[in-house]
PDB file of C-alpha atoms in Angstrom:
ATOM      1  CA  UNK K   1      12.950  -8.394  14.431  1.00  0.00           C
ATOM      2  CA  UNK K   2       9.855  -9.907  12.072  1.00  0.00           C
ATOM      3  CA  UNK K   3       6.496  -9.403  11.908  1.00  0.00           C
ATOM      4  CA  UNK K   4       5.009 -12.236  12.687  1.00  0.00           C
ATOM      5  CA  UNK K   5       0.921 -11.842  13.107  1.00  0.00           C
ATOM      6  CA  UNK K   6      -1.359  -9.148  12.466  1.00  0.00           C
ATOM      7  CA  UNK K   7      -4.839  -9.811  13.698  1.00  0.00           C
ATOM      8  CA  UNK K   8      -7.725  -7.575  12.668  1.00  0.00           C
ATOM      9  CA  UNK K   9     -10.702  -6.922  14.694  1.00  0.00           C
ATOM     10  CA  UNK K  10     -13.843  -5.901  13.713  1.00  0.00           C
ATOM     11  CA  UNK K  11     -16.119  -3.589  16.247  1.00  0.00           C
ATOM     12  CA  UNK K  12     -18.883  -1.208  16.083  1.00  0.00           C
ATOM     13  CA  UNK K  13     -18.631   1.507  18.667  1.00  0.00           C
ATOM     14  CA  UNK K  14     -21.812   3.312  18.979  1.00  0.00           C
ATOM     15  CA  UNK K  15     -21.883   7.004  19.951  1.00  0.00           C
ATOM     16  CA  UNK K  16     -23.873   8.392  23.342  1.00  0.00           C
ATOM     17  CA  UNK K  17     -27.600   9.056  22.441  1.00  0.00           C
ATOM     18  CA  UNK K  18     -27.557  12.866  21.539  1.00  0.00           C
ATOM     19  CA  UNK K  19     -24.030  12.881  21.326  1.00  0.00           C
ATOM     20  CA  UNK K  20     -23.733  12.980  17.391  1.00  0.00           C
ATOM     21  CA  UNK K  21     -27.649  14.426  16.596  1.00  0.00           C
ATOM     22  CA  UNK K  22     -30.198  16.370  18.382  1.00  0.00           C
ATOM     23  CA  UNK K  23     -33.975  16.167  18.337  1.00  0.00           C
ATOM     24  CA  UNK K  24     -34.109  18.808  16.410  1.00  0.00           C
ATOM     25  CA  UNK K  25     -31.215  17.760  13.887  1.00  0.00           C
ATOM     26  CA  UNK K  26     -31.871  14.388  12.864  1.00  0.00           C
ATOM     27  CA  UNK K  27     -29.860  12.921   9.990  1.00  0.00           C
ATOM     28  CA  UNK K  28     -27.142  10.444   8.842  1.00  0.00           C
ATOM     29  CA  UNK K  29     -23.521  11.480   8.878  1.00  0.00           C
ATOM     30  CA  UNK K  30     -21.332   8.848   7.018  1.00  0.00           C
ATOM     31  CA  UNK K  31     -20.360  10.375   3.589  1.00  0.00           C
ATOM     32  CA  UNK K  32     -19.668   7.286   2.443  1.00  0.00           C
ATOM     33  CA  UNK K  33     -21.415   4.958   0.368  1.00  0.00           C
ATOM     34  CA  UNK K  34     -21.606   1.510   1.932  1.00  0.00           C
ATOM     35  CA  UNK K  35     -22.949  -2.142   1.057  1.00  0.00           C
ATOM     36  CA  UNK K  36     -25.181  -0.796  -2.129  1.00  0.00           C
ATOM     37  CA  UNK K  37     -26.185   2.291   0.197  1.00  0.00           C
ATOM     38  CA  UNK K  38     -25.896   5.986  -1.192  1.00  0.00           C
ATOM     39  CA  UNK K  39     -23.530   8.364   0.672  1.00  0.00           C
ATOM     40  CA  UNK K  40     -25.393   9.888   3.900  1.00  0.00           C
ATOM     41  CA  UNK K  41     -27.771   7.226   4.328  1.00  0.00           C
ATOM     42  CA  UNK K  42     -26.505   6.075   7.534  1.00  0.00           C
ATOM     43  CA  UNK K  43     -25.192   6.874  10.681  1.00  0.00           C
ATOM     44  CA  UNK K  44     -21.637   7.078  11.049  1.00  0.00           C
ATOM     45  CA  UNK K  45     -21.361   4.804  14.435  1.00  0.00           C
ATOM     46  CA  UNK K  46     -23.247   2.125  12.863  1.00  0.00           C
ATOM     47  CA  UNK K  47     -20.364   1.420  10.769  1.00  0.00           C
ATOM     48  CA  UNK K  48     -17.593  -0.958  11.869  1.00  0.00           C
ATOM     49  CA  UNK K  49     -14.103  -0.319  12.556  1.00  0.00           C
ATOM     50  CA  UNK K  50     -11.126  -2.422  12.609  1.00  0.00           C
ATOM     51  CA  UNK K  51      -8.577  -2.742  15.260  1.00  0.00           C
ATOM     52  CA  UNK K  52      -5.284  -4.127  14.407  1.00  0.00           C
ATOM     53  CA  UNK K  53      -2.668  -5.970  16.641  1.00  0.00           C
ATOM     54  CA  UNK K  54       0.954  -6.535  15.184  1.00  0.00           C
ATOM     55  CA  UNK K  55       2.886  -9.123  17.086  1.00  0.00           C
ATOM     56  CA  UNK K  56       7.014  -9.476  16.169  1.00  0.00           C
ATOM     57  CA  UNK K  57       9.107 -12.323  16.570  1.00  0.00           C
ATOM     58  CA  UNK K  58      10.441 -10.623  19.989  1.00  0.00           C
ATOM     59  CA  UNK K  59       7.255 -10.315  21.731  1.00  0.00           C
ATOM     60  CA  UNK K  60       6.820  -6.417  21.094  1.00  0.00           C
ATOM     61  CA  UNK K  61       2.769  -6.050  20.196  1.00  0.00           C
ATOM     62  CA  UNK K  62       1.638  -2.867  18.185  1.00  0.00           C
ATOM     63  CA  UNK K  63      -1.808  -1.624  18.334  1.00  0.00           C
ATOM     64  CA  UNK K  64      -3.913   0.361  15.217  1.00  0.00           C
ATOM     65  CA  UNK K  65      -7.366   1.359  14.288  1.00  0.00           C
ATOM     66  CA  UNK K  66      -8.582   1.566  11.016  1.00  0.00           C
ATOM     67  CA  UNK K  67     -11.111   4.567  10.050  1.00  0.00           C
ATOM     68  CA  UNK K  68     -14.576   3.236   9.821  1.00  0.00           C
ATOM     69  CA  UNK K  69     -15.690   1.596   6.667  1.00  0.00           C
ATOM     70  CA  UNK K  70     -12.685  -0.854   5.485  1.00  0.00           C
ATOM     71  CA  UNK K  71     -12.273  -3.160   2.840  1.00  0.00           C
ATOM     72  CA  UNK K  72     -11.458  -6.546   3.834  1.00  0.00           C
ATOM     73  CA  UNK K  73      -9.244  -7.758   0.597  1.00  0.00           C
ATOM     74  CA  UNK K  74      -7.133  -4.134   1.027  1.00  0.00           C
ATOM     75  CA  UNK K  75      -6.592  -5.027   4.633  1.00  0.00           C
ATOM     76  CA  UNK K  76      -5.475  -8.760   3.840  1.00  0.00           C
ATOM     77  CA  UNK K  77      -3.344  -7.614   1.244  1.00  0.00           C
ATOM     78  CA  UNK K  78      -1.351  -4.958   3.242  1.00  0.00           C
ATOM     79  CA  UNK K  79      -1.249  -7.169   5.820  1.00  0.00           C
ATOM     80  CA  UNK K  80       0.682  -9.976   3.198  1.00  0.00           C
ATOM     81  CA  UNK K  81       2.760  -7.279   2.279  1.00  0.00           C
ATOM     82  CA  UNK K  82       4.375  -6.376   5.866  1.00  0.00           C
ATOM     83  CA  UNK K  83       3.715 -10.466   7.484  1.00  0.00           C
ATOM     84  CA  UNK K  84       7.645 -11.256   7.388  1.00  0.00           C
ATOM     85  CA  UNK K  85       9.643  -7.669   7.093  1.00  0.00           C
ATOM     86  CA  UNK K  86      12.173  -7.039   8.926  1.00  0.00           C
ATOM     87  CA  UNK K  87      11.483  -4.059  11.650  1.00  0.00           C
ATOM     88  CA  UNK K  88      14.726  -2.056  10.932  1.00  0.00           C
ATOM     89  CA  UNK K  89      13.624  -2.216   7.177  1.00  0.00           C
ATOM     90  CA  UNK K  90      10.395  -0.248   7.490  1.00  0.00           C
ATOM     91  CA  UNK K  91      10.967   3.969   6.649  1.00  0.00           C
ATOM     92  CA  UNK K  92       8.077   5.168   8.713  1.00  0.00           C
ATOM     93  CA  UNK K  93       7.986   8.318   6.880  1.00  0.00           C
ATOM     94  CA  UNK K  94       7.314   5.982   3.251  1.00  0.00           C
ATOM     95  CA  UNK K  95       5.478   3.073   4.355  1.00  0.00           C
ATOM     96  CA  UNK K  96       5.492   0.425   1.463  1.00  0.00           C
ATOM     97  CA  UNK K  97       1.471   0.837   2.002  1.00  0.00           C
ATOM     98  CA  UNK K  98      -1.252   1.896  -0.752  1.00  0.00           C
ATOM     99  CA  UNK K  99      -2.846   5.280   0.602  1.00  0.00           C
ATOM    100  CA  UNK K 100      -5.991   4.242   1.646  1.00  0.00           C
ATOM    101  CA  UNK K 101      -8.693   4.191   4.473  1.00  0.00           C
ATOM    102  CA  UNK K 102      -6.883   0.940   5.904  1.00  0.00           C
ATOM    103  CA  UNK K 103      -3.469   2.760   5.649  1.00  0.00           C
ATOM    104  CA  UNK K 104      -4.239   4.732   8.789  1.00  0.00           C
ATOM    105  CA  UNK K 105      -4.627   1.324  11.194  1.00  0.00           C
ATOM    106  CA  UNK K 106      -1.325  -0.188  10.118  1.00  0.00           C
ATOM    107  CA  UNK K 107       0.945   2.987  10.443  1.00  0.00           C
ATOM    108  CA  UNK K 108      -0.164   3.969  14.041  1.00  0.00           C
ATOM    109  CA  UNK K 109       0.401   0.319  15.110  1.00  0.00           C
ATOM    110  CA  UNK K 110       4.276   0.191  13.075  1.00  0.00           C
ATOM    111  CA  UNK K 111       4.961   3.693  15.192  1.00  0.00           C
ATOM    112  CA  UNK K 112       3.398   1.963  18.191  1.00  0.00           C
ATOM    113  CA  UNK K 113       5.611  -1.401  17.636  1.00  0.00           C
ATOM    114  CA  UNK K 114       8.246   0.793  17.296  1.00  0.00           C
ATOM    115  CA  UNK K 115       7.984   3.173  19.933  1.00  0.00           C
ATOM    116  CA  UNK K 116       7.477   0.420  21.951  1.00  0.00           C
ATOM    117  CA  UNK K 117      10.394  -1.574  20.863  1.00  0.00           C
ATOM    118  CA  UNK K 118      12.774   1.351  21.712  1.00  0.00           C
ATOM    119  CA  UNK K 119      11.284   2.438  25.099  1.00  0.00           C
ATOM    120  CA  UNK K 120       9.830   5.569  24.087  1.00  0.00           C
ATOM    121  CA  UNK K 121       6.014   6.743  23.269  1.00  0.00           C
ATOM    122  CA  UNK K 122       4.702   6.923  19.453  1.00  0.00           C
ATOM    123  CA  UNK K 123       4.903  11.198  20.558  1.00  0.00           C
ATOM    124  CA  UNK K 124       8.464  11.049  20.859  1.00  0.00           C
ATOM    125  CA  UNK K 125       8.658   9.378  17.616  1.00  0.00           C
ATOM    126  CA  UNK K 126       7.207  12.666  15.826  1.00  0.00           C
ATOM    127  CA  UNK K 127       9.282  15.394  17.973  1.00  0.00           C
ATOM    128  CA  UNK K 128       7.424  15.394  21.433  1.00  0.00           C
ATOM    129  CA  UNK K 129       4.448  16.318  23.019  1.00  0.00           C
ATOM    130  CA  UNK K 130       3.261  20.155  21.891  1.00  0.00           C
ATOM    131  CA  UNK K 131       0.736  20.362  25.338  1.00  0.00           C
ATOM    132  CA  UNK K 132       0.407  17.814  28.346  1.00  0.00           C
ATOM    133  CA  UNK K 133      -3.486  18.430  28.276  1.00  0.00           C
ATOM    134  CA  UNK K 134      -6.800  18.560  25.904  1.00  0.00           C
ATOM    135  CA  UNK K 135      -9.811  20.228  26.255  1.00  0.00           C
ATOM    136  CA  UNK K 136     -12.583  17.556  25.162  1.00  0.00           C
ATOM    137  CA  UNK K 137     -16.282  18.476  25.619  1.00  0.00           C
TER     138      UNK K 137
END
């Protein structure tokens, strides 16, 4: 099976209020610098993501998110390098992909085209689930 389309979407997905800052803490959390900005100048949810959507030639459809912050020419040029490869080709554990911010998005939606294209979940690709619940708070 070929890759056939990989769509990119851009989103911003703003936190709660007081989720990420209280009153009495107050400051910007993205350590990286952005559009001319210095490092820590600006909220962390105000900064786009991507998510990414592989479709192959037999229907199966992959889904990734990018960390925060990408670069638009790295993610068009990792996306020319996979457009076209064959699915059987593809070593998950050596991705023919620079290691980058981007990176991230397209691996988790290869393991989820994958998966997917085998029956199974992208867990049971890496050896199972370790616990069947979270704690979140």
């Amino acid at each position: 099976m070929r890759l056939v389309r990989i769509e990119a979407h851009e989103v911003v997905v703003p936190a709660h209020p007081g989720a990420i800052n209280s009153a009495a803490l107050d400051r910007p959390l993205h350590k990286l610098e952005r559009d001319g900005s210095p490092a820590w100048s600006r909220q962390f949810d105000e900064v786009p993501k991507l998510l990414l959507v592989m479709e192959w030639d037999d229907g199966t459809v992959g889904y990734g998110e990018c960390y925060r912050d990408h670069d638009w020419r790295v993610v068009a040029e990792m996306s020319r390098a996979l457009l076209g490869v064959e699915r059987r080709s593809i070593a998950l554990q050596d991705l023919p992909l620079a290691r980058c911010r981007e990176r991230d998005g397209f691996e988790c939606a290869l393991y989820d085209s994958v998966a997917k294209a085998h029956g199974l979940r992208v867990v049971d690709l890496l050896g199972g689930p370790v616990r069947d619940r979270v704690k979140v708070g």
